[in-house]
Amino acid sequence: MKRLDFFPLLNWPSSLPSISIGDVLIAGFDLNETESIHRLPYESPEKTSLQIFEVHPLLTFPEVARILSHPLSTGWLNKDHLIQTYGFHPSSDFYKICELLVQLPLDFQNWVGMKKMGASELFPLLSLSLEQSIKIADSIIEKPESKSDTAQKIEWLTDLILMNHPIDELLTKNLSQLRLVRFPETSKRDEYLKSSSLPWSGPIKTKLHRKGDTAGFDVQFFASSPTELLKIAENLKKVASSWNSNLQ
Amino acid sequence: MEFQPSIELLDFFDTVFIDHQSADSDVAKRFTQIFPKNKIQFVDQQPWSELKRTLSAEEFDRSKKNLFITEFKGQFFKRCPGSSQAKVLNCCNYHVLNLGSQCNMNCSYCYLQSYLNTPIAKIYSNLDQALQELTDMSEKSAHLPFRVGTGEIIDSLSLDGLTLFSRKLIPFFQKLPHWTLEFKTKSDQVDQFLDLGPSPNTVVSWSLNCQEVIDQEEHRTASLEKRLLAAEKCIKAGFSVAFHLDPLIWHPDWKSNYLGLVNEIICRFTPEQVNVISMGTLRFQPEQKNMMRQRFGLSSLVTSAEMFPSEGAKLRYDASLRHEMFRTLYNQFKKNNEKWKIFLCMETPETWVSALDSQPSHKPELKELFRPLPKV
Ligand code: SF4
């Protein structure tokens, strides 16, 4: 019996028999092959992708990638069809990232699967060498962060490596340190705004904040009377005109 | 004698595929005359038609070098993409007529990288149908100031020496004096239609950039000097001219380089000679980044740019930097002469106000451009 072992994340329930399509085992790889195997008929490459989906309806992207890159799958199943059956979009880059992903440490692949990261979040790695991608994957596994922070980190690391920053140095930095390196001019502008001596006074508390393409101040104050409120308004006017003249 | 395109342009393409159904069209006949026989192939269907998915970087590169002459199936006449986001972005009343898709030039920021998914450049063989659609529209709207542009998903003129579409379009618009035909290009391909002038309602417009950015980001386009020379030729032949300082791209010397560009325009042209000058800073869809990174690496000013999510889901520079860039150039033009007509393309009302102290519809010199038109 041939084995399309794609190292599934979830263990196959021992109460169920192994399953094969024709003479290719697709589920229950740990079970004793001499025990019962439920054999599905092999009909066509398209039907095969549907049969795999029926047996494993919840595969993650790295598991699908491992099926696609398994030598047994070529010609035996319709790859585009399999990708679409699992709700992915079969582009050339999707195939390329699958090919790369299966060469990265299995722990990283499983982490990508558990966090449900999308293929496109890994696309930046396509611009790097395998060695560089492995280093990034290892560093992510070493200090796992949230899915969105990881996606952001992969993108900034890729950009910075391609901008010739030494990879080992970059890998020691956290996300906010990487931001400073990736956005030096904007960081300077933000810093300038923060440190510009705008005449805030009285009970006004401020914090510089960046929202997408704009930086500005979160402004907080407490007024206990109309007179206080008017004073604050006066101060805000002064700040606005000083800010405005800074811009000219 | 018919206009002869440059050898360089003919050499650029690997193969010209002609759809059998378009074989009798004027454009197909011309291509069979001007291209060497070994570059022409007649086909029953679009090459690489099995590729129905997002193009890879290599497939996109290949699509630039192969041409498919075929009929456009559908409606030629569309409204500018900006107008569908009318609530968010101020946009000119601009209408789009697609005469093909893809481009033989190769700008690192080109939005076609995230827009096109056809694996081959196309030239449409049924221009007559497009002209018929325009004729139908003109029955109701000949008196309205329609602007019709041909440069949305193909450069208007870079292949015009091959297609000679301009030679049909210009005379058509000459009969509709309230309408404006707008060619938008980064090439210097104008010699093929200059004899049709004067034609004041044909606006030939150039996307201009400083030579430093052209060298680094606008591959295979005409140099700044060649674009300006072509503009001067057009003015001399009686065509109108417009400039798009777009995309303005940040680089360490941006201020002096872009002020140099403005000064060049000011020295060589008068506000009366230039219909309008639009300005826009670099912007692109986030999905485009991957393709650009693979095609241009990170030594490009575009891929390495500091971009942030912004209105319309595009990535743009920090807003205060955009305002500074706009203000710097705007003030330079206005310092020279108040009459320069400047507008910001694909920008929010906040940017207009912050950078130029006013919304476009409040600027007397731009009022006409932003007059609402009936939907077509
Ligand atoms: S000239 Fe325009 S269409 Fe052609 S590559 Fe450059 S941006 Fe794209």
PDB file of C-alpha atoms in Angstrom, chain A:
ATOM      1  CA  MET A   1       0.000   0.000   0.000  1.00  0.00           C
ATOM      2  CA  LYS A   2       1.380   3.428  -0.958  1.00  0.00           C
ATOM      3  CA  ARG A   3       1.075   6.177   1.672  1.00  0.00           C
ATOM      4  CA  LEU A   4       0.157   9.798   0.992  1.00  0.00           C
ATOM      5  CA  ASP A   5       1.360  10.700   4.474  1.00  0.00           C
ATOM      6  CA  PHE A   6       1.063  14.453   4.824  1.00  0.00           C
ATOM      7  CA  PHE A   7       1.611  14.533   8.606  1.00  0.00           C
ATOM      8  CA  PRO A   8      -1.899  15.621   9.547  1.00  0.00           C
ATOM      9  CA  LEU A   9      -2.162  17.920  12.546  1.00  0.00           C
ATOM     10  CA  LEU A  10      -4.958  15.920  14.160  1.00  0.00           C
ATOM     11  CA  ASN A  11      -4.567  12.276  15.067  1.00  0.00           C
ATOM     12  CA  TRP A  12      -6.808   9.915  13.175  1.00  0.00           C
ATOM     13  CA  PRO A  13      -9.332   8.403  15.656  1.00  0.00           C
ATOM     14  CA  SER A  14      -8.255   4.884  16.550  1.00  0.00           C
ATOM     15  CA  SER A  15     -11.884   3.783  16.448  1.00  0.00           C
ATOM     16  CA  LEU A  16     -11.969   4.414  12.709  1.00  0.00           C
ATOM     17  CA  PRO A  17     -10.347   2.275  10.039  1.00  0.00           C
ATOM     18  CA  SER A  18      -7.546   3.619   7.861  1.00  0.00           C
ATOM     19  CA  ILE A  19      -8.788   4.871   4.524  1.00  0.00           C
ATOM     20  CA  SER A  20      -7.305   4.518   1.073  1.00  0.00           C
ATOM     21  CA  ILE A  21      -8.279   5.676  -2.372  1.00  0.00           C
ATOM     22  CA  GLY A  22      -7.415   2.777  -4.614  1.00  0.00           C
ATOM     23  CA  ASP A  23      -4.051   1.604  -3.341  1.00  0.00           C
ATOM     24  CA  VAL A  24      -3.032   4.958  -1.797  1.00  0.00           C
ATOM     25  CA  LEU A  25      -3.491   5.335   1.960  1.00  0.00           C
ATOM     26  CA  ILE A  26      -4.886   8.813   2.793  1.00  0.00           C
ATOM     27  CA  ALA A  27      -5.894   8.508   6.493  1.00  0.00           C
ATOM     28  CA  GLY A  28      -4.895   6.518   9.548  1.00  0.00           C
ATOM     29  CA  PHE A  29      -1.191   6.367   8.785  1.00  0.00           C
ATOM     30  CA  ASP A  30      -0.330   5.243  12.337  1.00  0.00           C
ATOM     31  CA  LEU A  31      -2.663   2.302  12.311  1.00  0.00           C
ATOM     32  CA  ASN A  32      -1.496  -1.164  11.601  1.00  0.00           C
ATOM     33  CA  GLU A  33      -1.935  -1.663   7.893  1.00  0.00           C
ATOM     34  CA  THR A  34      -2.965  -5.252   8.320  1.00  0.00           C
ATOM     35  CA  GLU A  35      -5.983  -4.078  10.278  1.00  0.00           C
ATOM     36  CA  SER A  36      -9.089  -3.017   8.429  1.00  0.00           C
ATOM     37  CA  ILE A  37      -8.612  -0.473   5.668  1.00  0.00           C
ATOM     38  CA  HIS A  38     -11.642   1.148   4.191  1.00  0.00           C
ATOM     39  CA  ARG A  39     -10.908   1.294   0.485  1.00  0.00           C
ATOM     40  CA  LEU A  40     -12.550   3.994  -1.647  1.00  0.00           C
ATOM     41  CA  PRO A  41     -12.497   3.427  -5.388  1.00  0.00           C
ATOM     42  CA  TYR A  42     -10.117   5.530  -7.469  1.00  0.00           C
ATOM     43  CA  GLU A  43     -12.185   7.239 -10.182  1.00  0.00           C
ATOM     44  CA  SER A  44     -10.476  10.385 -11.492  1.00  0.00           C
ATOM     45  CA  PRO A  45      -8.076  13.158 -10.397  1.00  0.00           C
ATOM     46  CA  GLU A  46     -11.054  15.499  -9.762  1.00  0.00           C
ATOM     47  CA  LYS A  47     -13.007  12.911  -7.767  1.00  0.00           C
ATOM     48  CA  THR A  48      -9.882  12.186  -5.710  1.00  0.00           C
ATOM     49  CA  SER A  49      -9.687  15.757  -4.427  1.00  0.00           C
ATOM     50  CA  LEU A  50     -13.324  15.551  -3.349  1.00  0.00           C
ATOM     51  CA  GLN A  51     -12.743  12.216  -1.628  1.00  0.00           C
ATOM     52  CA  ILE A  52      -9.794  13.673   0.284  1.00  0.00           C
ATOM     53  CA  PHE A  53     -11.972  16.603   1.340  1.00  0.00           C
ATOM     54  CA  GLU A  54     -14.745  14.292   2.501  1.00  0.00           C
ATOM     55  CA  VAL A  55     -12.295  12.338   4.650  1.00  0.00           C
ATOM     56  CA  HIS A  56     -10.366  15.429   5.899  1.00  0.00           C
ATOM     57  CA  PRO A  57     -12.797  18.368   5.741  1.00  0.00           C
ATOM     58  CA  LEU A  58     -10.753  20.646   8.031  1.00  0.00           C
ATOM     59  CA  LEU A  59      -7.220  20.609   6.630  1.00  0.00           C
ATOM     60  CA  THR A  60      -5.126  23.720   7.126  1.00  0.00           C
ATOM     61  CA  PHE A  61      -3.094  25.399   4.403  1.00  0.00           C
ATOM     62  CA  PRO A  62       0.236  23.693   5.351  1.00  0.00           C
ATOM     63  CA  GLU A  63      -1.445  20.277   5.328  1.00  0.00           C
ATOM     64  CA  VAL A  64      -2.848  20.992   1.862  1.00  0.00           C
ATOM     65  CA  ALA A  65       0.635  22.181   0.858  1.00  0.00           C
ATOM     66  CA  ARG A  66       2.105  18.867   2.032  1.00  0.00           C
ATOM     67  CA  ILE A  67      -0.432  16.896  -0.013  1.00  0.00           C
ATOM     68  CA  LEU A  68       0.314  19.003  -3.090  1.00  0.00           C
ATOM     69  CA  SER A  69       4.058  18.511  -2.753  1.00  0.00           C
ATOM     70  CA  HIS A  70       3.855  14.775  -2.090  1.00  0.00           C
ATOM     71  CA  PRO A  71       5.341  12.870  -5.024  1.00  0.00           C
ATOM     72  CA  LEU A  72       2.281  10.564  -5.135  1.00  0.00           C
ATOM     73  CA  SER A  73      -0.121  13.419  -5.785  1.00  0.00           C
ATOM     74  CA  THR A  74       1.196  14.421  -9.219  1.00  0.00           C
ATOM     75  CA  GLY A  75      -1.182  13.156 -11.859  1.00  0.00           C
ATOM     76  CA  TRP A  76      -3.157  11.254  -9.242  1.00  0.00           C
ATOM     77  CA  LEU A  77      -5.252  14.193  -8.082  1.00  0.00           C
ATOM     78  CA  ASN A  78      -6.289  17.477  -9.654  1.00  0.00           C
ATOM     79  CA  LYS A  79      -4.246  20.024  -7.705  1.00  0.00           C
ATOM     80  CA  ASP A  80      -6.168  23.155  -8.730  1.00  0.00           C
ATOM     81  CA  HIS A  81      -9.361  21.360  -7.818  1.00  0.00           C
ATOM     82  CA  LEU A  82      -8.019  20.311  -4.427  1.00  0.00           C
ATOM     83  CA  ILE A  83      -6.900  23.875  -3.654  1.00  0.00           C
ATOM     84  CA  GLN A  84     -10.309  25.276  -4.573  1.00  0.00           C
ATOM     85  CA  THR A  85     -12.120  22.546  -2.652  1.00  0.00           C
ATOM     86  CA  TYR A  86     -10.382  23.784   0.486  1.00  0.00           C
ATOM     87  CA  GLY A  87     -11.345  27.372  -0.289  1.00  0.00           C
ATOM     88  CA  PHE A  88      -7.926  28.600  -1.459  1.00  0.00           C
ATOM     89  CA  HIS A  89      -7.094  30.422  -4.666  1.00  0.00           C
ATOM     90  CA  PRO A  90      -4.772  28.463  -6.994  1.00  0.00           C
ATOM     91  CA  SER A  91      -2.296  31.050  -8.272  1.00  0.00           C
ATOM     92  CA  SER A  92       1.290  30.457  -9.349  1.00  0.00           C
ATOM     93  CA  ASP A  93       2.412  32.124  -6.135  1.00  0.00           C
ATOM     94  CA  PHE A  94       0.210  29.772  -4.118  1.00  0.00           C
ATOM     95  CA  TYR A  95       2.051  26.797  -5.628  1.00  0.00           C
ATOM     96  CA  LYS A  96       5.407  28.465  -5.062  1.00  0.00           C
ATOM     97  CA  ILE A  97       4.662  29.205  -1.412  1.00  0.00           C
ATOM     98  CA  CYS A  98       3.470  25.602  -0.878  1.00  0.00           C
ATOM     99  CA  GLU A  99       6.751  24.360  -2.309  1.00  0.00           C
ATOM    100  CA  LEU A 100       8.688  26.656   0.021  1.00  0.00           C
ATOM    101  CA  LEU A 101       6.573  25.999   3.094  1.00  0.00           C
ATOM    102  CA  VAL A 102       7.142  22.247   3.025  1.00  0.00           C
ATOM    103  CA  GLN A 103      10.886  22.873   3.171  1.00  0.00           C
ATOM    104  CA  LEU A 104      10.571  24.977   6.346  1.00  0.00           C
ATOM    105  CA  PRO A 105      10.704  23.345   9.817  1.00  0.00           C
ATOM    106  CA  LEU A 106       7.650  21.193  10.534  1.00  0.00           C
ATOM    107  CA  ASP A 107       7.056  23.089  13.820  1.00  0.00           C
ATOM    108  CA  PHE A 108       6.702  26.291  11.829  1.00  0.00           C
ATOM    109  CA  GLN A 109       4.364  24.633   9.334  1.00  0.00           C
ATOM    110  CA  ASN A 110       2.178  23.378  12.157  1.00  0.00           C
ATOM    111  CA  TRP A 111       2.185  26.780  13.829  1.00  0.00           C
ATOM    112  CA  VAL A 112       1.089  28.396  10.550  1.00  0.00           C
ATOM    113  CA  GLY A 113      -1.672  25.789  10.378  1.00  0.00           C
ATOM    114  CA  MET A 114      -2.839  26.250  13.954  1.00  0.00           C
ATOM    115  CA  LYS A 115      -2.881  30.033  13.626  1.00  0.00           C
ATOM    116  CA  LYS A 116      -4.739  29.689  10.308  1.00  0.00           C
ATOM    117  CA  MET A 117      -2.319  31.994   8.529  1.00  0.00           C
ATOM    118  CA  GLY A 118      -3.158  32.523   4.872  1.00  0.00           C
ATOM    119  CA  ALA A 119      -0.834  31.762   1.993  1.00  0.00           C
ATOM    120  CA  SER A 120      -0.653  35.444   1.041  1.00  0.00           C
ATOM    121  CA  GLU A 121       0.722  36.319   4.480  1.00  0.00           C
ATOM    122  CA  LEU A 122       3.736  34.179   3.628  1.00  0.00           C
ATOM    123  CA  PHE A 123       4.148  35.473   0.060  1.00  0.00           C
ATOM    124  CA  PRO A 124       6.934  37.928   1.042  1.00  0.00           C
ATOM    125  CA  LEU A 125       9.173  34.899   1.721  1.00  0.00           C
ATOM    126  CA  LEU A 126       9.082  34.142  -2.016  1.00  0.00           C
ATOM    127  CA  SER A 127      11.592  36.944  -2.482  1.00  0.00           C
ATOM    128  CA  LEU A 128      14.111  35.393  -0.069  1.00  0.00           C
ATOM    129  CA  SER A 129      16.447  32.419  -0.229  1.00  0.00           C
ATOM    130  CA  LEU A 130      15.519  29.161   1.486  1.00  0.00           C
ATOM    131  CA  GLU A 131      18.204  29.734   4.137  1.00  0.00           C
ATOM    132  CA  GLN A 132      16.830  33.173   4.966  1.00  0.00           C
ATOM    133  CA  SER A 133      13.278  31.831   5.155  1.00  0.00           C
ATOM    134  CA  ILE A 134      14.376  29.027   7.481  1.00  0.00           C
ATOM    135  CA  LYS A 135      16.047  31.549   9.793  1.00  0.00           C
ATOM    136  CA  ILE A 136      12.853  33.610   9.938  1.00  0.00           C
ATOM    137  CA  ALA A 137      10.717  30.502  10.523  1.00  0.00           C
ATOM    138  CA  ASP A 138      12.997  29.384  13.369  1.00  0.00           C
ATOM    139  CA  SER A 139      12.852  32.801  15.022  1.00  0.00           C
ATOM    140  CA  ILE A 140       9.053  32.843  14.812  1.00  0.00           C
ATOM    141  CA  ILE A 141       8.803  29.438  16.481  1.00  0.00           C
ATOM    142  CA  GLU A 142      11.260  30.496  19.153  1.00  0.00           C
ATOM    143  CA  LYS A 143       9.141  33.487  20.208  1.00  0.00           C
ATOM    144  CA  PRO A 144       5.631  32.994  18.876  1.00  0.00           C
ATOM    145  CA  GLU A 145       3.487  36.119  18.569  1.00  0.00           C
ATOM    146  CA  SER A 146      -0.056  36.758  17.359  1.00  0.00           C
ATOM    147  CA  LYS A 147      -0.985  35.895  13.792  1.00  0.00           C
ATOM    148  CA  SER A 148      -1.222  39.527  12.643  1.00  0.00           C
ATOM    149  CA  ASP A 149       2.068  40.518  14.324  1.00  0.00           C
ATOM    150  CA  THR A 150       3.747  37.512  12.719  1.00  0.00           C
ATOM    151  CA  ALA A 151       2.441  38.422   9.269  1.00  0.00           C
ATOM    152  CA  GLN A 152       3.679  41.982   9.782  1.00  0.00           C
ATOM    153  CA  LYS A 153       7.041  40.733  11.006  1.00  0.00           C
ATOM    154  CA  ILE A 154       7.489  38.474   7.970  1.00  0.00           C
ATOM    155  CA  GLU A 155       6.776  41.387   5.646  1.00  0.00           C
ATOM    156  CA  TRP A 156       9.102  43.869   7.352  1.00  0.00           C
ATOM    157  CA  LEU A 157      11.879  41.308   7.808  1.00  0.00           C
ATOM    158  CA  THR A 158      11.693  40.416   4.115  1.00  0.00           C
ATOM    159  CA  ASP A 159      11.813  44.059   3.063  1.00  0.00           C
ATOM    160  CA  LEU A 160      14.719  44.845   5.364  1.00  0.00           C
ATOM    161  CA  ILE A 161      16.714  41.775   4.336  1.00  0.00           C
ATOM    162  CA  LEU A 162      16.251  42.784   0.700  1.00  0.00           C
ATOM    163  CA  MET A 163      17.419  46.263   1.682  1.00  0.00           C
ATOM    164  CA  ASN A 164      20.650  44.602   2.819  1.00  0.00           C
ATOM    165  CA  HIS A 165      20.177  44.831   6.583  1.00  0.00           C
ATOM    166  CA  PRO A 166      22.009  41.934   8.261  1.00  0.00           C
ATOM    167  CA  ILE A 167      19.470  39.213   8.975  1.00  0.00           C
ATOM    168  CA  ASP A 168      20.967  38.067  12.286  1.00  0.00           C
ATOM    169  CA  GLU A 169      20.736  41.575  13.685  1.00  0.00           C
ATOM    170  CA  LEU A 170      17.157  41.978  12.471  1.00  0.00           C
ATOM    171  CA  LEU A 171      16.084  38.729  14.097  1.00  0.00           C
ATOM    172  CA  THR A 172      16.984  40.090  17.527  1.00  0.00           C
ATOM    173  CA  LYS A 173      14.482  42.949  17.182  1.00  0.00           C
ATOM    174  CA  ASN A 174      10.858  43.029  18.242  1.00  0.00           C
ATOM    175  CA  LEU A 175       8.081  44.405  16.080  1.00  0.00           C
ATOM    176  CA  SER A 176       8.271  48.017  17.267  1.00  0.00           C
ATOM    177  CA  GLN A 177      12.050  48.049  16.808  1.00  0.00           C
ATOM    178  CA  LEU A 178      11.605  46.657  13.304  1.00  0.00           C
ATOM    179  CA  ARG A 179       9.080  49.418  12.577  1.00  0.00           C
ATOM    180  CA  LEU A 180      11.707  52.044  13.381  1.00  0.00           C
ATOM    181  CA  VAL A 181      14.133  50.450  10.936  1.00  0.00           C
ATOM    182  CA  ARG A 182      11.531  49.920   8.207  1.00  0.00           C
ATOM    183  CA  PHE A 183      10.005  53.408   8.489  1.00  0.00           C
ATOM    184  CA  PRO A 184      12.951  55.677   9.393  1.00  0.00           C
ATOM    185  CA  GLU A 185      11.648  58.852   7.714  1.00  0.00           C
ATOM    186  CA  THR A 186       8.150  58.548   9.128  1.00  0.00           C
ATOM    187  CA  SER A 187       9.528  57.711  12.544  1.00  0.00           C
ATOM    188  CA  LYS A 188      11.591  60.903  12.333  1.00  0.00           C
ATOM    189  CA  ARG A 189       8.504  62.910  11.354  1.00  0.00           C
ATOM    190  CA  ASP A 190       6.478  61.393  14.194  1.00  0.00           C
ATOM    191  CA  GLU A 191       9.288  62.035  16.643  1.00  0.00           C
ATOM    192  CA  TYR A 192       9.559  65.626  15.443  1.00  0.00           C
ATOM    193  CA  LEU A 193       5.832  66.145  15.942  1.00  0.00           C
ATOM    194  CA  LYS A 194       5.983  64.556  19.373  1.00  0.00           C
ATOM    195  CA  SER A 195       8.906  66.633  20.510  1.00  0.00           C
ATOM    196  CA  SER A 196       7.815  69.879  18.835  1.00  0.00           C
ATOM    197  CA  SER A 197       7.195  72.226  21.721  1.00  0.00           C
ATOM    198  CA  LEU A 198       3.481  72.707  21.219  1.00  0.00           C
ATOM    199  CA  PRO A 199       2.178  74.862  24.091  1.00  0.00           C
ATOM    200  CA  TRP A 200      -0.153  72.293  25.696  1.00  0.00           C
ATOM    201  CA  SER A 201      -0.933  73.447  29.211  1.00  0.00           C
ATOM    202  CA  GLY A 202      -3.276  72.999  32.165  1.00  0.00           C
ATOM    203  CA  PRO A 203      -5.244  69.795  32.546  1.00  0.00           C
ATOM    204  CA  ILE A 204      -4.696  68.651  28.936  1.00  0.00           C
ATOM    205  CA  LYS A 205      -3.085  65.247  28.501  1.00  0.00           C
ATOM    206  CA  THR A 206      -1.831  64.214  25.047  1.00  0.00           C
ATOM    207  CA  LYS A 207      -0.387  61.164  23.368  1.00  0.00           C
ATOM    208  CA  LEU A 208       0.958  60.953  19.842  1.00  0.00           C
ATOM    209  CA  HIS A 209      -0.805  58.270  17.883  1.00  0.00           C
ATOM    210  CA  ARG A 210      -0.478  56.942  14.321  1.00  0.00           C
ATOM    211  CA  LYS A 211      -3.568  55.774  12.446  1.00  0.00           C
ATOM    212  CA  GLY A 212      -2.609  54.463   9.021  1.00  0.00           C
ATOM    213  CA  ASP A 213      -1.239  57.340   6.978  1.00  0.00           C
ATOM    214  CA  THR A 214      -1.844  60.031   9.583  1.00  0.00           C
ATOM    215  CA  ALA A 215      -0.205  60.861  12.873  1.00  0.00           C
ATOM    216  CA  GLY A 216      -1.968  62.983  15.462  1.00  0.00           C
ATOM    217  CA  PHE A 217      -2.677  63.486  19.122  1.00  0.00           C
ATOM    218  CA  ASP A 218      -5.105  61.733  21.376  1.00  0.00           C
ATOM    219  CA  VAL A 219      -6.202  64.656  23.530  1.00  0.00           C
ATOM    220  CA  GLN A 220      -7.784  64.215  26.941  1.00  0.00           C
ATOM    221  CA  PHE A 221      -8.958  66.813  29.428  1.00  0.00           C
ATOM    222  CA  PHE A 222     -11.295  67.251  32.345  1.00  0.00           C
ATOM    223  CA  ALA A 223     -13.320  70.421  32.812  1.00  0.00           C
ATOM    224  CA  SER A 224     -15.410  71.010  35.911  1.00  0.00           C
ATOM    225  CA  SER A 225     -16.938  74.327  34.872  1.00  0.00           C
ATOM    226  CA  PRO A 226     -17.709  76.385  31.758  1.00  0.00           C
ATOM    227  CA  THR A 227     -14.875  78.731  32.717  1.00  0.00           C
ATOM    228  CA  GLU A 228     -12.384  75.879  32.793  1.00  0.00           C
ATOM    229  CA  LEU A 229     -13.684  74.609  29.482  1.00  0.00           C
ATOM    230  CA  LEU A 230     -13.213  78.043  27.915  1.00  0.00           C
ATOM    231  CA  LYS A 231      -9.643  78.183  29.240  1.00  0.00           C
ATOM    232  CA  ILE A 232      -8.932  74.794  27.671  1.00  0.00           C
ATOM    233  CA  ALA A 233     -10.470  75.938  24.385  1.00  0.00           C
ATOM    234  CA  GLU A 234      -8.222  79.017  24.447  1.00  0.00           C
ATOM    235  CA  ASN A 235      -5.189  76.791  24.995  1.00  0.00           C
ATOM    236  CA  LEU A 236      -6.240  74.440  22.199  1.00  0.00           C
ATOM    237  CA  LYS A 237      -6.477  77.426  19.845  1.00  0.00           C
ATOM    238  CA  LYS A 238      -2.927  78.448  20.747  1.00  0.00           C
ATOM    239  CA  VAL A 239      -1.684  74.895  20.164  1.00  0.00           C
ATOM    240  CA  ALA A 240      -3.434  74.751  16.796  1.00  0.00           C
ATOM    241  CA  SER A 241      -1.867  77.978  15.589  1.00  0.00           C
ATOM    242  CA  SER A 242       1.575  76.936  16.805  1.00  0.00           C
ATOM    243  CA  TRP A 243       1.169  73.525  15.122  1.00  0.00           C
ATOM    244  CA  ASN A 244       0.078  75.269  11.955  1.00  0.00           C
ATOM    245  CA  SER A 245       3.126  77.540  11.894  1.00  0.00           C
ATOM    246  CA  ASN A 246       5.344  74.475  12.430  1.00  0.00           C
ATOM    247  CA  LEU A 247       3.935  73.111   9.189  1.00  0.00           C
ATOM    248  CA  GLN A 248       4.746  76.184   7.090  1.00  0.00           C
TER     249      GLN A 248
END
